[in-house]
Tab-separated table of C-alpha atoms in Angstrom:
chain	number	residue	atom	x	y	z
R	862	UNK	CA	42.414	59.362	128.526
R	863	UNK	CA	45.631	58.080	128.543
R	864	UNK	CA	48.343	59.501	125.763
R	865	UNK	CA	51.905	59.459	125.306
R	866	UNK	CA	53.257	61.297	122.235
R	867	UNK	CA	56.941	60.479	120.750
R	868	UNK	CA	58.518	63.156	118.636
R	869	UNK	CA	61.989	62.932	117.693
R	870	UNK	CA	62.796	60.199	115.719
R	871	UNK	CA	64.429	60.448	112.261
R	872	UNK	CA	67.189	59.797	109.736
R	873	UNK	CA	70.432	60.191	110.898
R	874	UNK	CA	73.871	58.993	110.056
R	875	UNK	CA	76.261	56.265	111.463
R	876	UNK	CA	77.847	58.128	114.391
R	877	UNK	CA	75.020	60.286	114.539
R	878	UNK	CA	72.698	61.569	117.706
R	879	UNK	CA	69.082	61.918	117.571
R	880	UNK	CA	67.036	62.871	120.754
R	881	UNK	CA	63.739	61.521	121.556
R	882	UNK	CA	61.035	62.904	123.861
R	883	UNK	CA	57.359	61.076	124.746
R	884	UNK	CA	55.083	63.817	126.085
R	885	UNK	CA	52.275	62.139	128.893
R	886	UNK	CA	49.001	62.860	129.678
R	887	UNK	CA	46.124	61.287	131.649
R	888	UNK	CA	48.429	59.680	134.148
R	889	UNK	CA	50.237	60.606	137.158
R	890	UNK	CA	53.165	61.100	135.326
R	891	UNK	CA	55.672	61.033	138.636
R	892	UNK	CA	54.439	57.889	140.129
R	893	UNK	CA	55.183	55.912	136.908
R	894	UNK	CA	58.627	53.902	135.423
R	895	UNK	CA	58.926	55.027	132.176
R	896	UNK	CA	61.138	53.167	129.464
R	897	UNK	CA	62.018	53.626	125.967
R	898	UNK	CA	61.667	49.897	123.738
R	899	UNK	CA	62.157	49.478	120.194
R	900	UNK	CA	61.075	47.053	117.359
R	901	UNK	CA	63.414	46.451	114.543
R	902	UNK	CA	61.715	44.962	111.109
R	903	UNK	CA	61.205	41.018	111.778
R	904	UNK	CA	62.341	41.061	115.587
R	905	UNK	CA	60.354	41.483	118.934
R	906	UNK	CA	59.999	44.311	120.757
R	907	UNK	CA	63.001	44.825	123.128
R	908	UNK	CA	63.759	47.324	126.168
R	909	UNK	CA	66.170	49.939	125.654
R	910	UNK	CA	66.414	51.581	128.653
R	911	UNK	CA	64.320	52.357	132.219
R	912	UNK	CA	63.664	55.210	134.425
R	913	UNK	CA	61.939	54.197	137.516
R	914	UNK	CA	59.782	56.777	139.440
R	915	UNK	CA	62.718	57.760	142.194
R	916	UNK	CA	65.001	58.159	138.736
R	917	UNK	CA	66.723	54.974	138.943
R	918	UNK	CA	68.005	53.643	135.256
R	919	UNK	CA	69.155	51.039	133.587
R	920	UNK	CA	69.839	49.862	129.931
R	921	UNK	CA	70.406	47.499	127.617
R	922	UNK	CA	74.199	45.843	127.388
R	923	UNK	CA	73.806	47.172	123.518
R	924	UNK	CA	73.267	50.750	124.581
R	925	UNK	CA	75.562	51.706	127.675
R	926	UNK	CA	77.423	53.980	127.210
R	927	UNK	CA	75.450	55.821	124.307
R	928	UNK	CA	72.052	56.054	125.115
R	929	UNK	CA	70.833	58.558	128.314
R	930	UNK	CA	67.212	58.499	129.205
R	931	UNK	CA	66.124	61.230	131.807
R	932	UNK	CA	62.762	62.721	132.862
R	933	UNK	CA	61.536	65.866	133.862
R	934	UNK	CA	58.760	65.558	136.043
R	935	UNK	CA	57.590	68.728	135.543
R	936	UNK	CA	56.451	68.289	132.222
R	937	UNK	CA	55.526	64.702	132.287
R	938	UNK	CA	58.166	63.960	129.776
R	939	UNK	CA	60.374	61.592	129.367
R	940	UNK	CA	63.594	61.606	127.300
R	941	UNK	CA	66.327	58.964	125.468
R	942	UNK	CA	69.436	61.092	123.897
R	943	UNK	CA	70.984	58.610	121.733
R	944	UNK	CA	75.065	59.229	120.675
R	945	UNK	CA	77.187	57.289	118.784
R	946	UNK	CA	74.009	55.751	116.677
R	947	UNK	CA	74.773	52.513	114.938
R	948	UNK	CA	72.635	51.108	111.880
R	949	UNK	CA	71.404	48.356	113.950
R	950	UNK	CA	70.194	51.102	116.540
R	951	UNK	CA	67.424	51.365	113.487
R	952	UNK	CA	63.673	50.544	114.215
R	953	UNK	CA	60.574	51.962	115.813
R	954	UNK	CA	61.076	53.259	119.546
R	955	UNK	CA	58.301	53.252	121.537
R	956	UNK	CA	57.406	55.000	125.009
R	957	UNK	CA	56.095	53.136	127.741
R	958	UNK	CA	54.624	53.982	130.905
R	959	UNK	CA	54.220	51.688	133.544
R	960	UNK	CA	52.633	51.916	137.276
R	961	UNK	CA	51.432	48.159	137.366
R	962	UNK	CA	50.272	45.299	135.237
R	963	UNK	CA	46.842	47.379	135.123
R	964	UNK	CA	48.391	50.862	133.980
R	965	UNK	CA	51.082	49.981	131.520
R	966	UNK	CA	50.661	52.172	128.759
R	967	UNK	CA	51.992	52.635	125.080
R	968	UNK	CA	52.662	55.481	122.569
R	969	UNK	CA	52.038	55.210	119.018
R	970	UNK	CA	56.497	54.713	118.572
R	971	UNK	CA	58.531	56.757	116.546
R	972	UNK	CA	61.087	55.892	113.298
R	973	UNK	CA	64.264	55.761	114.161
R	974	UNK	CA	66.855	55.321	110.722
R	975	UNK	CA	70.622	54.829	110.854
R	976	UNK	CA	71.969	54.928	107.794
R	977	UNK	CA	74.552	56.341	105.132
């Protein structure tokens, strides 16, 4: 059984870090890309950043510079550390895991609140 667990999310304000972790199980954990999305109230899910499998990243022009994902194999967890939070930064972040179209996997997402 497939499960990835977020934990990190919060209140926070403008300026602001929060750090984000999604714990996996049930998958081979190295062989999978694993992003971060997010879904703010009224809007479609969008990607936030990327971590392919040989650690390759990439992001979303509206976090560079701010936003670090990372993984650590060892644990089959992956990470976003998000700096210099914005209010618009607010809405639910969700882990994904992906190997292909058949294993592309979701956790359950995680608040995320920017606010003063």
């Amino acid at each position: 059984q497939v499960q990835l667990v977020e934990s990190g999310g919060g209140l926070v304000q403008p300026g602001g870090s929060l750090a984000l972790s999604c714990a996996a199980s049930g998958i081979g954990f190295s062989v999978y890309g694993m992003g971060w999305y997010r879904q703010a109230p009224g809007k479609q899910r969008e990607l936030v950043a990327v971590i392919t499998s040989g650690g390759t990243t990439n992001y979303a022009d509206s976090v560079k510079g701010r936003f670090t994902i990372s993984r650590d194999n060892a644990k089959n967890t992956v990470y976003l550390q998000m700096n210099s939070l914005k209010p618009e930064d607010t809405a639910v972040y969700y882990c994904n895991a992906r190997y292909d179209s058949k294993h592309n996997y979701w956790g359950q997402g995680t608040q995320v609140t920017v606010s003063s």
